[in-house]
Structure formats: structure tokens, C-alpha cells
Short mmCIF file of C-alpha atoms in Angstrom, two decimals:
data_model
loop_
_atom_site.label_atom_id
_atom_site.label_comp_id
_atom_site.label_asym_id
_atom_site.label_seq_id
_atom_site.Cartn_x
_atom_site.Cartn_y
_atom_site.Cartn_z
CA MET A 102 -109.01 -64.16 62.81
CA TYR A 103 -109.55 -67.86 64.65
CA LYS A 104 -112.19 -66.02 67.26
CA LYS A 105 -114.10 -64.82 64.22
CA ILE A 106 -114.21 -68.28 62.51
CA ILE A 107 -115.40 -69.78 65.50
CA LEU A 108 -118.05 -67.29 66.15
CA SER A 109 -119.05 -67.69 62.64
CA ILE A 110 -119.54 -71.22 63.33
CA LEU A 111 -121.52 -70.95 66.26
CA LEU A 112 -124.17 -68.54 64.52
CA MET A 113 -124.58 -70.67 61.91
CA THR A 114 -125.55 -73.47 64.08
CA PHE A 115 -127.30 -71.34 65.90
CA LEU A 116 -129.45 -70.46 62.92
CA ALA A 117 -129.92 -74.34 61.61
CA GLY A 118 -131.60 -75.01 64.79
CA CYS A 119 -134.11 -71.87 64.22
CA SER A 120 -137.25 -72.09 61.91
CA PHE A 121 -138.31 -69.50 59.88
CA SER A 122 -141.53 -69.24 57.46
CA LEU A 123 -142.11 -66.54 55.45
CA PRO A 124 -145.50 -64.70 55.53
CA GLN A 125 -147.87 -66.25 53.43
CA SER A 126 -150.74 -64.58 51.10
CA THR A 127 -153.59 -63.72 52.53
CA LYS A 128 -155.71 -63.16 49.55
CA ASN A 129 -158.76 -65.41 50.24
CA GLU A 130 -157.48 -66.94 53.24
CA LYS A 131 -160.52 -67.15 55.06
CA ASN A 132 -162.96 -68.12 52.24
CA THR A 133 -161.11 -70.70 50.07
CA GLU A 134 -159.82 -73.13 53.25
CA GLU A 135 -162.65 -74.00 54.80
CA TYR A 136 -165.17 -76.83 53.06
CA VAL A 137 -168.21 -74.66 52.35
CA LYS A 138 -171.56 -75.99 53.01
CA ALA A 139 -174.02 -73.20 52.24
CA VAL A 140 -177.93 -72.30 51.78
CA TRP A 141 -179.47 -70.17 49.27
CA VAL A 142 -182.00 -67.44 51.03
CA THR A 143 -183.90 -66.04 48.38
CA TYR A 144 -185.58 -63.11 48.01
CA TYR A 145 -189.18 -64.10 48.60
CA GLU A 146 -187.91 -66.15 51.95
CA LEU A 147 -186.42 -63.08 53.18
CA SER A 148 -189.41 -61.26 52.43
CA SER A 149 -191.03 -63.74 54.53
CA PHE A 150 -188.91 -62.34 57.26
CA THR A 151 -188.88 -58.77 56.79
CA GLN A 152 -192.90 -58.13 55.85
CA ASP A 153 -194.95 -56.64 58.42
CA LYS A 154 -191.76 -57.26 61.11
CA THR A 155 -190.08 -54.98 63.57
CA GLU A 156 -186.88 -54.65 64.01
CA GLN A 157 -186.74 -56.43 67.12
CA GLU A 158 -188.83 -59.23 65.25
CA PHE A 159 -186.54 -59.59 62.15
CA LYS A 160 -183.66 -59.34 64.70
CA LYS A 161 -185.07 -62.54 66.79
CA GLN A 162 -186.09 -64.58 63.59
CA ILE A 163 -182.59 -64.38 61.53
CA ASN A 164 -181.09 -64.85 65.05
CA LYS A 165 -183.07 -68.07 65.27
CA THR A 166 -182.72 -69.09 61.88
CA PHE A 167 -178.63 -68.69 61.65
CA LYS A 168 -178.24 -70.18 64.85
CA GLU A 169 -180.48 -73.60 63.41
CA LEU A 170 -178.58 -73.53 60.41
CA GLN A 171 -174.66 -73.44 62.28
CA SER A 172 -176.19 -76.02 64.66
CA ASN A 173 -177.35 -78.70 61.62
CA GLY A 174 -174.01 -78.28 59.72
CA PHE A 175 -174.03 -75.11 57.63
CA ASN A 176 -170.63 -72.23 57.52
CA ARG A 177 -172.22 -70.26 54.82
CA VAL A 178 -175.41 -68.34 53.98
CA THR A 179 -176.22 -67.08 50.93
CA VAL A 180 -179.08 -63.81 51.09
CA GLN A 181 -180.16 -62.43 47.71
CA VAL A 182 -180.10 -58.92 48.87
CA ARG A 183 -180.36 -57.45 45.02
CA PRO A 184 -183.04 -59.46 43.22
CA TYR A 185 -184.30 -56.94 40.67
CA ALA A 186 -182.17 -54.19 40.45
CA ASP A 187 -183.56 -53.57 44.22
CA ALA A 188 -181.84 -53.76 47.37
CA PHE A 189 -182.32 -55.37 51.09
CA TYR A 190 -180.15 -53.01 52.48
CA LYS A 191 -178.90 -48.97 52.09
CA SER A 192 -177.96 -48.08 48.57
CA LYS A 193 -177.32 -44.83 47.17
CA TYR A 194 -177.97 -46.89 43.35
CA PHE A 195 -180.69 -48.99 44.11
CA PRO A 196 -184.22 -48.50 45.66
CA VAL A 197 -185.33 -50.58 48.46
CA SER A 198 -186.78 -53.73 47.48
CA ALA A 199 -190.78 -54.18 46.92
CA TYR A 200 -189.84 -57.79 48.66
CA CYS A 201 -188.06 -55.71 51.93
CA PHE A 202 -191.11 -53.31 53.01
CA LYS A 203 -193.82 -53.96 50.60
CA GLU A 204 -193.51 -51.36 47.70
CA GLN A 205 -190.30 -50.59 45.88
CA GLY A 206 -188.53 -47.11 46.95
CA ASN A 207 -190.33 -47.09 50.37
CA GLU A 208 -188.24 -45.96 53.19
CA LEU A 209 -185.64 -48.43 54.73
CA ILE A 210 -187.24 -48.64 57.79
CA TYR A 211 -184.09 -51.22 59.24
CA ASP A 212 -181.14 -52.13 57.49
CA PRO A 213 -181.61 -56.18 56.80
CA LEU A 214 -177.83 -57.01 55.71
CA GLU A 215 -176.43 -55.06 58.22
CA ILE A 216 -178.61 -57.17 60.84
CA MET A 217 -178.07 -60.54 58.95
CA THR A 218 -174.07 -59.86 58.46
CA ALA A 219 -173.90 -59.14 62.57
CA SER A 220 -175.63 -62.23 63.04
CA ALA A 221 -174.21 -64.70 60.83
CA HIS A 222 -170.67 -63.56 62.15
CA LYS A 223 -172.53 -64.26 65.53
CA TYR A 224 -172.96 -67.81 64.75
CA ASN A 225 -169.62 -68.36 62.76
CA LEU A 226 -170.61 -68.32 59.59
CA SER A 227 -169.73 -66.66 56.57
CA ILE A 228 -172.38 -64.80 54.65
CA GLU A 229 -172.37 -64.00 50.90
CA ALA A 230 -174.31 -60.73 49.25
CA TRP A 231 -176.29 -63.15 46.49
CA ILE A 232 -177.02 -60.46 43.50
CA ASN A 233 -178.85 -60.69 40.26
CA PRO A 234 -176.86 -57.74 38.05
CA TYR A 235 -179.28 -57.21 35.14
CA ARG A 236 -182.89 -58.21 35.81
CA VAL A 237 -185.03 -54.98 36.85
CA SER A 238 -188.44 -56.56 36.22
CA THR A 239 -190.02 -60.11 35.33
CA SER A 240 -192.78 -57.29 33.70
CA THR A 241 -192.62 -54.90 31.09
CA ASP A 242 -194.68 -52.16 32.92
CA PHE A 243 -192.47 -49.18 34.05
CA SER A 244 -195.19 -47.85 35.92
CA GLU A 245 -194.55 -50.83 38.55
CA LEU A 246 -191.35 -49.28 38.91
CA SER A 247 -190.43 -46.54 41.91
CA LYS A 248 -189.67 -43.48 40.65
CA ASP A 249 -186.24 -43.97 42.01
CA ASN A 250 -185.01 -47.03 39.78
CA LYS A 251 -182.57 -46.16 37.55
CA ALA A 252 -184.42 -48.23 34.51
CA LEU A 253 -187.06 -45.73 34.91
CA GLU A 254 -184.32 -43.10 33.83
CA TRP A 255 -183.44 -44.79 31.23
CA LYS A 256 -186.81 -45.81 29.64
CA ASP A 257 -186.34 -45.82 25.64
CA THR A 258 -182.81 -45.74 25.59
CA ASP A 259 -180.55 -48.44 24.71
CA LYS A 260 -179.38 -49.20 28.22
CA LEU A 261 -182.33 -51.14 28.72
CA ILE A 262 -183.48 -54.31 26.98
CA VAL A 263 -187.62 -54.93 27.24
CA CYS A 264 -188.98 -58.24 25.94
CA ASP A 265 -191.33 -60.52 26.59
CA SER A 266 -189.45 -61.86 29.82
CA GLY A 267 -189.16 -58.69 31.15
CA ILE A 268 -186.70 -55.67 31.83
CA TYR A 269 -183.47 -55.64 31.74
CA PHE A 270 -180.37 -53.57 32.05
CA ASN A 271 -178.47 -53.92 28.80
CA PRO A 272 -174.90 -55.50 29.05
CA ALA A 273 -173.43 -53.49 26.24
CA SER A 274 -173.80 -50.36 27.94
CA ASP A 275 -170.71 -49.23 29.63
CA GLU A 276 -173.22 -47.11 31.65
CA VAL A 277 -174.49 -50.34 32.98
CA THR A 278 -171.81 -52.23 33.79
CA GLN A 279 -170.29 -49.19 35.71
CA LEU A 280 -174.08 -48.96 37.80
CA ILE A 281 -173.54 -52.83 38.85
CA SER A 282 -169.87 -52.62 39.73
CA ASP A 283 -170.79 -49.46 41.81
CA GLY A 284 -173.67 -51.61 43.46
CA VAL A 285 -171.10 -53.95 44.04
CA ARG A 286 -168.46 -51.60 45.40
CA GLU A 287 -171.19 -50.26 48.02
CA ILE A 288 -171.65 -53.63 49.53
CA VAL A 289 -168.01 -54.64 50.13
CA GLU A 290 -167.23 -51.04 51.16
CA ASN A 291 -170.21 -50.64 53.59
CA TYR A 292 -170.85 -54.04 54.90
CA GLU A 293 -168.87 -56.64 56.16
CA VAL A 294 -169.71 -59.45 53.90
CA ASP A 295 -166.93 -62.36 53.11
CA SER A 296 -168.19 -63.12 49.29
CA VAL A 297 -170.32 -61.66 46.41
CA CYS A 298 -172.21 -63.80 44.10
CA PHE A 299 -173.86 -63.70 40.84
CA ASP A 300 -176.52 -66.13 39.81
CA ASP A 301 -177.52 -67.69 36.56
CA TYR A 302 -179.38 -64.86 34.37
CA PHE A 303 -177.25 -63.04 31.67
CA TYR A 304 -178.60 -62.31 28.49
CA PRO A 305 -182.05 -62.52 28.60
CA ASP A 306 -182.89 -64.05 24.93
CA THR A 307 -181.16 -64.93 21.84
CA ASP A 308 -183.49 -62.50 19.48
CA THR A 309 -181.17 -60.79 17.39
CA ALA A 310 -183.97 -57.26 17.77
CA ILE A 311 -183.50 -57.41 21.58
CA ASP A 312 -179.76 -55.09 21.52
CA LYS A 313 -180.29 -53.96 17.23
CA ALA A 314 -179.44 -50.39 17.94
CA SER A 315 -176.29 -51.40 20.35
CA TYR A 316 -174.90 -53.73 17.80
CA SER A 317 -175.70 -51.58 14.90
CA ALA A 318 -173.81 -48.92 16.75
CA TYR A 319 -170.63 -51.19 17.68
CA LYS A 320 -170.62 -52.26 13.97
CA LYS A 321 -170.57 -48.74 12.73
CA ALA A 322 -167.46 -47.46 15.23
CA GLY A 323 -165.74 -50.67 13.44
CA GLY A 324 -166.21 -53.49 15.30
CA GLU A 325 -165.63 -56.76 13.67
CA LYS A 326 -167.09 -59.43 16.12
CA GLN A 327 -170.12 -61.74 15.11
CA LEU A 328 -172.85 -61.07 17.53
CA ALA A 329 -172.64 -63.68 19.76
CA ASP A 330 -169.12 -63.33 20.30
CA TRP A 331 -170.14 -59.85 20.99
CA ARG A 332 -172.56 -60.29 23.44
CA ARG A 333 -170.07 -62.49 25.34
CA ASP A 334 -167.48 -59.83 25.46
CA ASN A 335 -169.97 -57.23 26.73
CA VAL A 336 -171.25 -60.06 29.87
CA SER A 337 -167.68 -60.82 30.13
CA ASN A 338 -166.19 -57.29 30.83
CA MET A 339 -168.81 -56.78 33.48
CA ILE A 340 -167.43 -59.70 35.47
CA LYS A 341 -164.03 -58.47 35.29
CA THR A 342 -164.97 -55.10 36.23
CA VAL A 343 -166.45 -56.59 39.35
CA TYR A 344 -164.07 -58.75 40.30
CA SER A 345 -161.21 -56.03 40.02
CA THR A 346 -163.77 -53.53 42.23
CA VAL A 347 -164.08 -56.45 44.80
CA LYS A 348 -160.43 -56.89 44.81
CA LYS A 349 -159.54 -53.38 45.38
CA VAL A 350 -161.93 -53.32 48.16
CA ASN A 351 -160.52 -56.00 49.97
CA GLU A 352 -158.50 -59.15 48.52
CA ASN A 353 -160.15 -61.26 51.11
CA ILE A 354 -163.46 -61.29 50.04
CA THR A 355 -164.75 -64.05 47.02
CA PHE A 356 -166.55 -63.25 43.83
CA GLY A 357 -168.28 -66.32 42.24
CA ILE A 358 -170.75 -66.85 39.72
CA SER A 359 -173.30 -70.01 39.84
CA PRO A 360 -174.34 -70.84 36.34
CA ALA A 361 -176.76 -73.18 35.26
CA SER A 362 -175.04 -76.70 34.57
CA ASN A 363 -175.15 -76.55 31.07
CA ALA A 364 -172.25 -75.08 30.02
CA GLU A 365 -172.56 -74.98 26.36
CA ASN A 366 -175.96 -73.61 26.60
CA ASP A 367 -174.75 -71.03 28.89
CA TYR A 368 -172.35 -70.13 26.14
CA ALA A 369 -174.62 -69.99 23.48
CA SER A 370 -178.05 -68.67 24.78
CA LEU A 371 -177.15 -66.46 27.90
CA TYR A 372 -173.68 -65.59 26.46
CA ALA A 373 -171.81 -66.30 29.51
CA ASP A 374 -168.36 -67.41 28.80
CA VAL A 375 -168.19 -70.15 32.03
CA ASN A 376 -165.02 -71.86 30.51
CA LYS A 377 -163.30 -68.39 30.05
CA TRP A 378 -164.11 -67.34 33.63
CA CYS A 379 -163.02 -69.65 35.77
CA THR A 380 -159.65 -71.04 33.80
CA GLU A 381 -158.33 -67.41 33.23
CA ASP A 382 -157.44 -64.74 35.49
CA GLY A 383 -159.30 -61.93 36.73
CA TYR A 384 -162.29 -63.03 36.41
CA ILE A 385 -163.93 -64.62 39.22
CA ASP A 386 -162.56 -66.79 42.31
CA TYR A 387 -164.92 -69.54 41.98
CA ILE A 388 -168.00 -71.35 40.20
CA CYS A 389 -171.11 -73.19 41.53
CA PRO A 390 -172.76 -74.86 38.46
CA GLN A 391 -176.17 -75.80 39.54
CA ILE A 392 -176.50 -79.08 39.13
CA TYR A 393 -180.15 -79.74 40.03
CA PHE A 394 -180.36 -83.10 38.64
CA GLY A 395 -180.61 -86.38 40.29
CA PHE A 396 -178.50 -89.64 39.65
CA GLN A 397 -180.82 -91.04 37.08
CA ASN A 398 -181.42 -88.10 34.97
CA GLU A 399 -181.66 -88.83 31.64
CA SER A 400 -179.75 -85.72 29.72
CA GLN A 401 -177.62 -84.66 32.80
CA PRO A 402 -177.21 -87.29 35.41
CA PHE A 403 -175.43 -85.98 38.65
CA MET A 404 -172.41 -87.41 38.34
CA LYS A 405 -171.37 -86.90 34.84
CA THR A 406 -172.16 -83.56 34.91
CA THR A 407 -170.16 -83.05 38.27
CA LYS A 408 -166.98 -84.44 36.20
CA SER A 409 -167.78 -82.61 33.06
CA TRP A 410 -167.08 -79.28 35.71
CA ILE A 411 -164.40 -80.76 37.66
CA GLN A 412 -162.45 -81.02 34.40
CA MET A 413 -163.31 -77.72 33.03
CA ALA A 414 -162.85 -75.62 36.02
CA ASP A 415 -159.65 -74.27 36.87
CA CYS A 416 -160.40 -72.38 40.09
CA THR A 417 -162.31 -73.25 43.54
CA LEU A 418 -165.33 -75.48 42.24
CA TYR A 419 -168.67 -75.91 44.87
CA VAL A 420 -171.80 -77.47 43.48
CA ALA A 421 -175.44 -76.25 44.01
CA LEU A 422 -177.41 -79.09 44.52
CA PRO A 423 -181.15 -79.35 44.60
CA LEU A 424 -183.23 -79.94 47.95
CA TYR A 425 -186.04 -78.13 46.62
CA LYS A 426 -186.97 -81.24 44.43
CA ALA A 427 -187.34 -83.29 47.25
CA GLY A 428 -190.44 -85.48 46.97
CA LYS A 429 -191.28 -84.05 43.93
CA GLU A 430 -191.91 -85.71 39.65
CA ASP A 431 -188.90 -84.16 37.93
CA GLU A 432 -190.45 -83.47 34.91
CA PHE A 433 -187.53 -83.24 32.52
CA ALA A 434 -185.33 -86.21 34.09
CA GLY A 435 -186.42 -88.74 31.08
CA ASP A 436 -188.51 -91.88 32.25
CA ARG A 437 -185.79 -93.35 34.38
CA GLY A 438 -185.34 -90.23 36.28
CA ILE A 439 -188.92 -88.58 36.41
CA ASN A 440 -189.57 -90.53 39.68
CA GLU A 441 -186.34 -90.51 41.54
CA PHE A 442 -186.91 -87.54 44.13
CA LEU A 443 -190.46 -89.09 45.03
CA ASP A 444 -189.24 -92.57 45.32
CA ASN A 445 -186.27 -91.29 47.47
CA ASN A 446 -185.84 -89.81 50.43
CA ASN A 447 -181.83 -89.59 50.02
CA ILE A 448 -180.99 -87.75 46.69
CA VAL A 449 -179.20 -85.06 48.00
CA SER A 450 -177.66 -86.60 51.15
CA ARG A 451 -175.84 -88.95 48.87
CA GLN A 452 -174.75 -86.09 46.59
CA VAL A 453 -173.11 -84.54 49.59
CA ILE A 454 -171.38 -87.54 50.35
CA TYR A 455 -170.36 -88.18 46.90
CA LEU A 456 -169.06 -84.77 46.80
CA SER A 457 -166.92 -85.17 49.91
CA LYS A 458 -164.69 -87.39 48.48
CA LEU A 459 -163.67 -85.41 45.24
CA SER A 460 -160.69 -83.59 46.36
CA GLU A 461 -161.84 -81.18 43.56
CA VAL A 462 -164.80 -80.07 44.98
CA LYS A 463 -164.87 -77.62 48.01
CA GLY A 464 -167.98 -77.71 48.63
CA TYR A 465 -171.71 -77.36 48.26
CA TYR A 466 -174.49 -75.13 48.23
CA ILE A 467 -178.66 -76.20 49.02
CA PHE A 468 -181.19 -74.67 47.36
CA SER A 469 -182.77 -73.62 49.43
CA TYR A 470 -183.85 -72.24 52.76
CA SER A 471 -187.48 -72.91 52.83
CA SER A 472 -186.73 -76.69 51.49
CA LEU A 473 -185.33 -77.45 54.69
CA LYS A 474 -188.29 -79.22 56.42
CA ASP A 475 -188.95 -81.66 58.95
CA ASN A 476 -189.14 -84.52 56.96
CA ASP A 477 -186.72 -87.26 55.71
CA GLU A 478 -185.22 -85.85 52.85
CA THR A 479 -183.53 -83.08 54.90
CA ARG A 480 -182.72 -85.12 58.32
CA ASN A 481 -180.77 -87.78 55.86
CA LEU A 482 -179.16 -84.22 54.49
CA TYR A 483 -178.40 -83.07 58.10
CA SER A 484 -176.59 -86.78 58.84
CA ALA A 485 -174.44 -86.39 55.95
CA MET A 486 -173.46 -82.94 56.33
CA GLN A 487 -172.06 -84.05 59.73
CA ASN A 488 -170.97 -87.42 58.90
CA SER A 489 -169.59 -87.03 55.46
CA SER A 490 -165.31 -86.93 55.11
CA GLN A 491 -165.54 -83.11 54.79
#
């Protein structure tokens, strides 16, 4: 008995001297720990890399570009790989983009997303697939669509909205939601992307006529919601479906939204309930409002607008910044702000420094790649990126 007591004491002493750590959750571990310094690469910027370029020329250009981005302080590239219901990658659901190889539906000569993914990781950049979920065309001419475009098959059905600004998939359609979800699933299954981003285009118009047939069918089936609430539910259902799809494939891949900066307008005019998405579980991992304003903007000054998003967001918050305005008149900024980007060459760099001091903000996105020019504004930006506290 005495020996057992002595052994027990010795064992307890040994255990007390050991440290044990339980395995931590790996959910989004790769993407949320690092302060994000991202740059948007638009479809028209990608087009300059692919049009009339061989695979080897494209690889050379992408490697050069991504290496430069990494050396200047970026750690994420967000590439627009599905701009108009067409793709910069091999897809079962969407034709090859017109901006990829000249004409929509052309042969995929090589796979830009596959090459960009490999190159990004080679230079220690995370890569994000940027998608516009509903937009089909800014033209209403269906003859401009390739014969394998789903929208052509759905012409004259309630799966599409056709209005002055173009052709869009109808958010009210379950088949549309499934198509968007399937399109995201094939990306996260087939490519080693680290994240997926939807931008700020949702319902294209507030006109009650654009989806009258769909709403009438909903009401006849017993639906009780007003039109605006019903539209918001349609979009939110799509967002939630996509989030679930991404997580079923790989929990470490993040899914986020980059909405316009005015949350009230998002809610009322685009039917995007960004408050719901960034405060309730199951919708998004991050929100990245496009705060494309200077400090002196009279309607949405940068600091005040950023603080309003901090107060609202209960998820990871990034901020998108307007390098594209550098050296230009800011037309809608009011008398105080109209010349701010003309008179100063450090607006975006000051914004980077400001954000780096806010613990609630976990990074920023620069719009966009082609704005990174050999000028003082860009040099000041790079300096701020290298020397700020993050």
C-alpha cells in the first residue's frame, strides 16, 4: 500500500512538470492568422496577360508579376476568374471567358487559374478566386453569348433578369443558386485556391417589373414577405449555400464578400443584407467593404466610414482601398474632397497606416493591379506597407 502511494505521488509530480496542448481547430487557420495585404487583379488586367500570349509567355508574365507583388509587400492576390458567367479556368458550367482568349466559348488553350495558383504559392502569396455571381452581360443582345452559355439556354425564362444594364441570373431561381454553388465547388475542388470572394453586384435594379413573374409565383404559393425582404432572402440563401459548399470541400478555404461601402444602400437597393452576413454564422468568413473615399470626402469620409464597419462587423474585417483614384479628381467627394487625390500623393499610404493601428481591421485590398504605377503615390504605398505596424 505504501509503495502504491509513493508511486502515485511520483506520477503526479511527473505529470505536473509536463505541458500538454490540445489540438487547435484548423478552420481558416492559414487565412485568418496573417494580416492580409491583397491586390485585386481584374478580368481586364488578366486579359492583357492572356490575349495573344502563349502558355509560356503567360507563365513568364505571371511569375514576374507575382514575384514583384510579393517583394513589394503583398501576401494575397485576388484574381477575377469569373466576370460574366464565363471563366478563366476549365469549367463544366461556364464557357471560356471572352476576356481570356478573345471570344467567349473558345477553346481553353491553357488554364490561367492553374498557372496563377502555382505561381502564387511559389512566391508565398495566397490566391483568391474572385467571382461575380449574377452578372451575365452588360449587353442585352443574346447573340453575343456563346452557344454553351447557360443564359442562352435560359433565354425567355424566369431564371434570368433582363434590364437596361444587361442580362443577369435571377436570384429568385433555385436553379441559379445551384449553378452558382456548383461553379464555386468546381473551383475549390480542382484548384488549390485559398479563398473565394464575391464582389458588390447583386440585384441589378429596384424596378418591380424585373422579377414580377417570380414574385407573383412566390405569392401564389403562399409567400407572405414583401418584395424587398423576399429579394434579400433570395440573395442571402445563395450566400449561405455557397458558404456551405466551400466548407464541405475544405474548411480552411475562406469565403467572403466585398460589398459597396454604404451598407444601407446595399440593403435597400442591391438587396444585400450585409449586416446579417457579417453578424450571423453560416454566411461568410470575412467582409471587405469598398471604402473608396478620401479623408475629406463629404458624404463618406474614410475614417468615419471605416469605424461604422468596425461597429457592425462581427467577422473578419478587411478594407478595400482606392489606389485607382490617385492623381485624379474625385468627382462625387464634394467641394472639400474633390481635389484630395490630385493635391496629395499619400492618401492610400496614410490609409494603410491608419488601418494598421486598428486591431479590429485584419488587412486591406488595393484596387487594383494596374494602378500600381511608377509614381510617388505607389512608392509611398509600398513604404507604408513595409513600415506600418502590421
